[in-house]
Coordinates of C-alpha atoms and ligand atoms in Angstrom, one line a residue:
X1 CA 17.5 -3.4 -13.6
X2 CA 18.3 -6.0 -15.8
X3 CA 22.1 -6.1 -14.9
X4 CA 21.4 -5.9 -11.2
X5 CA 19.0 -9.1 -11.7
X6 CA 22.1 -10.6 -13.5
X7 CA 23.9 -9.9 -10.1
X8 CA 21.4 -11.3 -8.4
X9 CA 21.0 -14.5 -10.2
X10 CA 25.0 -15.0 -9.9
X11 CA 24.9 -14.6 -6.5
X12 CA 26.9 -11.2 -6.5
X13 CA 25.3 -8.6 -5.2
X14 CA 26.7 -5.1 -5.3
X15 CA 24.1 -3.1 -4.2
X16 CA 20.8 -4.9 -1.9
X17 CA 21.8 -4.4 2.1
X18 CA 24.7 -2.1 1.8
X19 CA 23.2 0.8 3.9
X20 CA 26.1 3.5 4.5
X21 CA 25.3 5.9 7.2
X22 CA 25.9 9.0 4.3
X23 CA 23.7 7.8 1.6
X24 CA 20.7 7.2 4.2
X25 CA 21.0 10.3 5.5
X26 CA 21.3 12.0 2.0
X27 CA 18.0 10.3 1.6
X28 CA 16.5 11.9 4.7
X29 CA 15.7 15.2 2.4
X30 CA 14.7 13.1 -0.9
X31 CA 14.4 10.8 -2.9
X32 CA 14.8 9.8 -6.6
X33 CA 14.2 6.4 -7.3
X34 CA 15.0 5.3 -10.8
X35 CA 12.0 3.1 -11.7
X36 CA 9.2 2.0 -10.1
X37 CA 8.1 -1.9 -9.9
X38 CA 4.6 -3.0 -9.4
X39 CA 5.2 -6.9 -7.8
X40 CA 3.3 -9.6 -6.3
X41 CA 3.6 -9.4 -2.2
X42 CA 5.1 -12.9 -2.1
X43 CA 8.0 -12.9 0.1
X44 CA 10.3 -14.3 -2.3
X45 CA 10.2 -11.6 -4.6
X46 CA 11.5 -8.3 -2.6
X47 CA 12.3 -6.2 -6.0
X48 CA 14.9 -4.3 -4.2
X49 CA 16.7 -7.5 -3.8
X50 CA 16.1 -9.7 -7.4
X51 CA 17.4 -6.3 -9.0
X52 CA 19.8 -5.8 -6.6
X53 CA 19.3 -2.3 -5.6
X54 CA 20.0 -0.3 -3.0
X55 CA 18.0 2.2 -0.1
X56 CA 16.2 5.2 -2.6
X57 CA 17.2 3.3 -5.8
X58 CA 13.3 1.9 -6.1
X59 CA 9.7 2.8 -5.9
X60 CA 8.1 -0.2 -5.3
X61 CA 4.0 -1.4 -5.0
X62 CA 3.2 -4.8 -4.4
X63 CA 0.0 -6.0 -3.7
X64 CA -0.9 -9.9 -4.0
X65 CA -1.6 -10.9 -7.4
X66 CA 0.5 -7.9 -8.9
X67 CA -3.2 -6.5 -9.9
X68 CA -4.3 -2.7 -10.1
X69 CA -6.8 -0.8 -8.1
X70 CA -6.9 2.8 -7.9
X71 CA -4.5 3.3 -5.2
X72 CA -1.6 1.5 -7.1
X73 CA -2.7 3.9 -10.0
X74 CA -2.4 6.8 -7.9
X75 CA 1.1 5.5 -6.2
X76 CA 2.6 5.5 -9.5
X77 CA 1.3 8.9 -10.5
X78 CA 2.9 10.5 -7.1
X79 CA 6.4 8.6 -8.1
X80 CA 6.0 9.7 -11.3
X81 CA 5.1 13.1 -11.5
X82 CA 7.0 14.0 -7.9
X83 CA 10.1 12.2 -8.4
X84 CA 10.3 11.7 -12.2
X85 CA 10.6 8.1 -12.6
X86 CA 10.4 6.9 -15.6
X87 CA 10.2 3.6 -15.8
X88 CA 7.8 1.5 -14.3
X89 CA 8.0 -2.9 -14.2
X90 CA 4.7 -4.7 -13.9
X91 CA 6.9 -7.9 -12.3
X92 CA 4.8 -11.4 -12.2
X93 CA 6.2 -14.1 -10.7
X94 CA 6.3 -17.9 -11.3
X95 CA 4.1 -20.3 -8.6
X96 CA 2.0 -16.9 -8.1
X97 CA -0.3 -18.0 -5.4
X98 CA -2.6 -15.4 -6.4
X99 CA -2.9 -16.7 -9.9
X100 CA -3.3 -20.2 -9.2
X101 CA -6.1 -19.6 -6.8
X102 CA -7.6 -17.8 -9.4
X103 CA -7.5 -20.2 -11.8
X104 CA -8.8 -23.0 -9.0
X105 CA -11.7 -20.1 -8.8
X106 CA -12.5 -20.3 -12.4
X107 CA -12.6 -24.2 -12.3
X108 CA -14.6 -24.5 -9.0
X109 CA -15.8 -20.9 -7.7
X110 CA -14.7 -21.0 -3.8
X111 CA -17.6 -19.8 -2.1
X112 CA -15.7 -19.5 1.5
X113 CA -13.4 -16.5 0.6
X114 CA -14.0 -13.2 2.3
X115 CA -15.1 -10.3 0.1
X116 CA -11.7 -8.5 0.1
X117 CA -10.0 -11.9 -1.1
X118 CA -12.6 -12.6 -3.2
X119 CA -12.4 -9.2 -5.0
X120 CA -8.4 -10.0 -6.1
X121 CA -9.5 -13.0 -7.6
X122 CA -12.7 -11.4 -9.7
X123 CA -10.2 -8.7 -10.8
X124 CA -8.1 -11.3 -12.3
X125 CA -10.9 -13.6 -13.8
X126 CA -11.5 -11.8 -17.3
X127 CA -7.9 -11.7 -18.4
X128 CA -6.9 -15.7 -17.5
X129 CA -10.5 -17.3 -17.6
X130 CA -10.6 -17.5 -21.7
X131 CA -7.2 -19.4 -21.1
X132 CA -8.1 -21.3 -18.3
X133 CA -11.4 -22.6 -20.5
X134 CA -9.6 -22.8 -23.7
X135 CA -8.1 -26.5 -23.5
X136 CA -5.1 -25.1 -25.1
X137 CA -2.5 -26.5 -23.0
X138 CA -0.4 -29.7 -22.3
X139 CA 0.1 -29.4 -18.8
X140 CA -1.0 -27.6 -15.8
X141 CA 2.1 -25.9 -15.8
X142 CA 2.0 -24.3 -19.0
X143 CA -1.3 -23.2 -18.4
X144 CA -0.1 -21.5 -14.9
X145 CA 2.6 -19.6 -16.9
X146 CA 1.1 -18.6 -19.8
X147 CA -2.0 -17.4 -16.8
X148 CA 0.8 -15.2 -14.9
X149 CA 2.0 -13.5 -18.1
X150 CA -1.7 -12.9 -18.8
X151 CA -2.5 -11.1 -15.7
X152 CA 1.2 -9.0 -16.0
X153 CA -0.2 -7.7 -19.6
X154 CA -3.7 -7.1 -18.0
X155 CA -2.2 -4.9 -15.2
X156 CA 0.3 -3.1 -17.6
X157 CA -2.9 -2.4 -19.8
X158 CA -4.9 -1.6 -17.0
X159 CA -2.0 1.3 -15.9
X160 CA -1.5 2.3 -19.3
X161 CA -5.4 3.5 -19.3
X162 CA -5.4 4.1 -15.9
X163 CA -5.2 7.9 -15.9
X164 CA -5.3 10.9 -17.6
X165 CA -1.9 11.8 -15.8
X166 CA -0.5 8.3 -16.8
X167 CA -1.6 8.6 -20.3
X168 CA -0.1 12.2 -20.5
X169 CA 3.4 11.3 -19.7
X170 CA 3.7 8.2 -21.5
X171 CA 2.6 10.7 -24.6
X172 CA 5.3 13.0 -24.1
X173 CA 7.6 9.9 -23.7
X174 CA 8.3 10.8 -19.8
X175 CA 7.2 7.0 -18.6
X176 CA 7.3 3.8 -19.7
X177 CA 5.9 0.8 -18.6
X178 CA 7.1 -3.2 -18.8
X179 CA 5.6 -6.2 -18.4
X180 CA 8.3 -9.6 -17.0
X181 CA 8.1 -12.3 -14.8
X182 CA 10.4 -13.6 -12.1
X183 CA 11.3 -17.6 -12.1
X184 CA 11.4 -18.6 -8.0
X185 CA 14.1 -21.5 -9.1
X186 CA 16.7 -18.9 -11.5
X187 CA 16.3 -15.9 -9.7
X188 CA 16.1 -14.6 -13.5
X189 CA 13.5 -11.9 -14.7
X190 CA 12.1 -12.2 -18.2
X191 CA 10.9 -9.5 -20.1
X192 CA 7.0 -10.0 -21.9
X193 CA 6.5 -8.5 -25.2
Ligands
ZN1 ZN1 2.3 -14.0 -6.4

């Protein structure tokens, strides 16, 4: 992943958009995607494209905020135990919309959101709002990224705990999961600790 996002960021792409007609019907009887990424729905993050893979290569989830509800819990469980993919990416982004409102939310609860909005933003509160109130940073920037990297080690936690099944393959070493974040300007994806 981290060489096709080297592509990617050099503008040479091997792999996104070339669709021949004998590897998509190859795919018609199954599939065996490699890893799985769990991304932000922003349109400038399609993971198939930053990594620069191909039709079957990826399983991908994204949801706004790149956060972790039951269903995306249960997604990776069907990738992982029907398809055995192995690796899963927990991909924040830089700029996340999601995040920043969250953090405005924190600051100055927005009374006007609907309940389904409103529930993304409470399920990011308790991993950024100690940063948000801390004080500990020099600019609203800083505080933004260290907020998205945050929320990516909140969600990778959160899917580490999130199953018995989840926790059962990662004991018998047949998943991994990864926390990075994607920078809009590079193009470049950063592993997190
Ligand atoms: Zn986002």
């Amino acid at each position: 992943m981290i060489e096709g996002n080297e592509r990617f960021v050099a503008t040479q792409m091997e792999r996104s958009g070339q669709v021949c007609c004998q590897r998509r019907r190859a795919l018609a009887s199954g599939q065996e995607p490699f890893a799985m990424v769990l991304g932000c729905s922003d349109s400038r993050v399609p993971a198939e494209i930053v990594f620069d893979q191909g039709l079957g290569d990826l399983f991908v989830i994204r949801v706004a905020g790149n956060v972790v509800y039951p269903s995306q819990i249960g997604s990776v469980e069907f990738a992982a135990e029907n398809f055995g993919t192995q690796l899963l990416m927990v991909l924040g982004h830089s700029a996340c919309g999601a995040v920043q409102a969250a953090i405005q939310d924190i600051r100055q609860p927005n009374s006007g959101l609907s309940p389904n909005l409103r529930s993304i933003l409470d399920h990011m509160h308790p991993a950024i709002a100690p940063l948000v109130r801390s004080g500990d940073f020099k600019s609203e920037r800083e505080l933004e990224e260290a907020c998205i990297r945050a929320n990516v080690r909140e969600s990778v936690t959160q899917l580490m705990r999130g199953s018995e099944c989840i926790e059962r393959l990662i004991e018998r070493g047949l998943l991994k999961i990864v926390g990075a974040t994607y920078c809009l300007e590079s193009g470049s994806v950063t592993l997190i600790d």
